[in-house]
């Protein structure tokens, strides 16, 4: 009997971790300059914030009838958001401006986290019930799963790049957050 995919999807929850890196400055331009000097790197480029995730699985298989069938696929999704944090107390006006900027950047990163959750739900949906004939040791099915998951992750990564490009392009949400923060509102 196959597991119910809906109940399999409801039985997990992503672990979300917030890491901060220290920045310094007593003005918005100085804080933003510190972000440029200390922000996380993607390749050689420093960014304001970053979302990473690690996805592992616990799967149960049915090996009857010389086939291998995925009975359940329980993901363990760990999402880490890396965000800037001023290392000193800010003036009331700068603190207020910083909070608007920070919340906007955090909201942007949470979209990346939500997409990691969506792709994980999709992997569960496509995995549970998958069956490969003539695979009593469940070796072939692992290759099928790895290929399927790899393709879905490539789609998710492309979406993330497109989302960032849109958000950071002229007039985009992140672009506006930066301008408003650095130039004042």
Coordinates of C-alpha atoms in Angstrom, one line a residue:
X1 CA 0.0 0.0 0.0
X2 CA 1.4 3.4 -0.9
X3 CA 1.6 6.3 1.5
X4 CA -0.7 9.2 1.0
X5 CA 1.3 12.0 -0.6
X6 CA -0.8 14.7 1.1
X7 CA 0.0 13.3 4.5
X8 CA 3.7 12.9 3.6
X9 CA 3.8 16.6 2.6
X10 CA 2.2 17.7 5.9
X11 CA 4.5 15.7 8.1
X12 CA 7.6 17.9 7.7
X13 CA 8.6 21.5 8.4
X14 CA 11.7 23.4 7.2
X15 CA 14.2 24.5 9.8
X16 CA 15.0 28.2 9.3
X17 CA 18.1 29.7 10.7
X18 CA 19.0 33.4 10.7
X19 CA 22.6 34.3 10.7
X20 CA 23.8 37.9 10.9
X21 CA 27.1 39.5 9.9
X22 CA 28.2 42.7 11.6
X23 CA 28.4 46.0 9.8
X24 CA 29.4 49.4 11.1
X25 CA 28.6 53.0 10.4
X26 CA 26.7 56.0 11.8
X27 CA 25.0 57.0 8.5
X28 CA 23.0 55.1 6.0
X29 CA 25.8 55.4 3.3
X30 CA 28.4 54.2 5.8
X31 CA 26.3 51.2 6.7
X32 CA 25.7 50.3 3.1
X33 CA 29.4 50.7 2.4
X34 CA 30.1 48.3 5.2
X35 CA 27.6 45.8 3.7
X36 CA 29.7 46.0 0.5
X37 CA 32.8 45.2 2.4
X38 CA 31.5 42.5 4.7
X39 CA 28.5 40.9 3.0
X40 CA 28.4 37.3 2.0
X41 CA 30.0 36.3 -1.3
X42 CA 28.4 34.6 -4.2
X43 CA 31.4 33.7 -6.3
X44 CA 33.6 36.8 -6.1
X45 CA 30.7 39.2 -5.6
X46 CA 29.6 40.5 -2.2
X47 CA 25.8 40.7 -1.7
X48 CA 23.6 42.3 0.9
X49 CA 22.1 39.0 2.0
X50 CA 22.0 35.4 1.1
X51 CA 19.7 32.3 1.4
X52 CA 21.2 28.9 1.3
X53 CA 19.6 25.5 1.9
X54 CA 20.5 21.9 2.5
X55 CA 18.0 19.2 1.7
X56 CA 18.4 15.6 2.8
X57 CA 15.9 12.8 2.8
X58 CA 14.6 9.8 4.7
X59 CA 12.9 7.5 2.3
X60 CA 11.1 4.2 2.7
X61 CA 10.9 1.7 -0.1
X62 CA 8.8 -1.3 -1.0
X63 CA 10.9 -4.0 -2.6
X64 CA 8.1 -6.5 -3.4
X65 CA 7.4 -8.0 -6.9
X66 CA 11.0 -7.4 -8.0
X67 CA 10.3 -3.7 -8.2
X68 CA 11.3 -0.7 -6.0
X69 CA 8.6 1.8 -5.0
X70 CA 9.0 4.9 -2.9
X71 CA 6.5 4.5 0.0
X72 CA 7.5 7.7 1.8
X73 CA 9.9 10.6 1.3
X74 CA 10.5 12.7 4.4
X75 CA 12.6 15.8 3.7
X76 CA 14.9 17.5 6.1
X77 CA 15.2 21.1 4.8
X78 CA 17.5 23.5 6.5
X79 CA 17.3 27.1 5.2
X80 CA 19.9 29.6 6.4
X81 CA 19.3 33.3 5.8
X82 CA 22.4 35.5 6.2
X83 CA 21.6 39.2 6.8
X84 CA 23.4 42.3 7.9
X85 CA 23.2 43.7 11.4
X86 CA 24.6 47.0 12.7
X87 CA 27.2 46.4 15.4
X88 CA 26.5 49.6 17.3
X89 CA 23.4 51.5 18.4
X90 CA 21.9 53.7 15.8
X91 CA 20.4 57.1 16.2
X92 CA 16.5 56.9 16.3
X93 CA 16.1 58.2 12.7
X94 CA 18.8 55.9 11.3
X95 CA 17.4 53.0 13.3
X96 CA 13.9 53.6 11.8
X97 CA 15.3 53.8 8.3
X98 CA 17.5 50.7 8.9
X99 CA 14.5 48.7 10.1
X100 CA 12.6 49.5 6.8
X101 CA 15.6 48.5 4.8
X102 CA 16.3 45.4 6.8
X103 CA 12.7 44.2 6.7
X104 CA 12.5 44.7 2.9
X105 CA 15.8 42.7 2.4
X106 CA 14.5 40.0 4.8
X107 CA 11.2 39.8 2.9
X108 CA 13.2 39.3 -0.3
X109 CA 15.3 36.5 1.2
X110 CA 12.2 34.8 2.6
X111 CA 10.8 34.5 -1.0
X112 CA 13.9 32.4 -1.8
X113 CA 13.2 30.3 1.3
X114 CA 9.6 29.9 0.3
X115 CA 10.7 28.7 -3.1
X116 CA 13.0 26.1 -1.5
X117 CA 10.0 24.9 0.5
X118 CA 7.9 24.7 -2.7
X119 CA 10.5 22.7 -4.6
X120 CA 10.8 20.4 -1.7
X121 CA 7.0 19.8 -1.7
X122 CA 7.2 19.2 -5.4
X123 CA 10.0 16.6 -4.9
X124 CA 7.9 14.8 -2.3
X125 CA 4.8 14.9 -4.6
X126 CA 6.8 13.4 -7.5
X127 CA 8.7 10.9 -5.4
X128 CA 6.1 9.2 -3.3
X129 CA 4.6 6.3 -5.4
X130 CA 7.4 6.3 -8.0
X131 CA 8.2 2.8 -8.9
X132 CA 10.9 1.2 -11.0
X133 CA 10.5 -2.5 -12.2
X134 CA 13.3 -5.0 -12.0
X135 CA 15.0 -3.1 -9.1
X136 CA 14.8 -5.3 -6.0
X137 CA 17.9 -3.6 -4.5
X138 CA 16.5 -0.1 -5.1
X139 CA 19.6 1.1 -7.0
X140 CA 17.9 2.1 -10.3
X141 CA 15.3 4.2 -8.5
X142 CA 17.9 6.2 -6.7
X143 CA 19.4 7.2 -10.1
X144 CA 15.9 8.2 -11.3
X145 CA 15.3 10.2 -8.2
X146 CA 18.7 11.9 -8.4
X147 CA 18.1 12.9 -12.0
X148 CA 14.5 14.2 -11.3
X149 CA 15.6 16.2 -8.2
X150 CA 18.6 17.6 -10.1
X151 CA 16.4 18.9 -12.9
X152 CA 13.9 20.4 -10.4
X153 CA 16.7 22.2 -8.5
X154 CA 18.1 23.6 -11.8
X155 CA 14.7 25.1 -12.4
X156 CA 14.5 26.5 -8.9
X157 CA 18.0 28.0 -9.2
X158 CA 17.1 29.7 -12.6
X159 CA 14.0 31.1 -11.0
X160 CA 16.1 32.5 -8.1
X161 CA 18.4 34.2 -10.6
X162 CA 15.5 35.7 -12.5
X163 CA 13.8 36.9 -9.3
X164 CA 17.1 38.5 -8.1
X165 CA 17.6 40.2 -11.5
X166 CA 14.1 41.6 -11.5
X167 CA 14.3 42.8 -7.9
X168 CA 17.7 44.4 -8.3
X169 CA 17.2 45.9 -11.7
X170 CA 16.5 49.6 -12.1
X171 CA 13.2 50.3 -10.4
X172 CA 13.1 46.8 -8.8
X173 CA 12.1 46.3 -5.1
X174 CA 15.6 45.8 -3.8
X175 CA 17.0 48.6 -5.9
X176 CA 14.3 50.9 -4.4
X177 CA 15.1 49.8 -0.9
X178 CA 18.8 50.6 -1.4
X179 CA 18.1 54.0 -2.9
X180 CA 15.6 55.0 -0.2
X181 CA 17.9 53.8 2.6
X182 CA 21.1 55.4 1.3
X183 CA 19.5 58.7 0.0
X184 CA 16.9 59.0 2.7
X185 CA 13.2 59.0 2.3

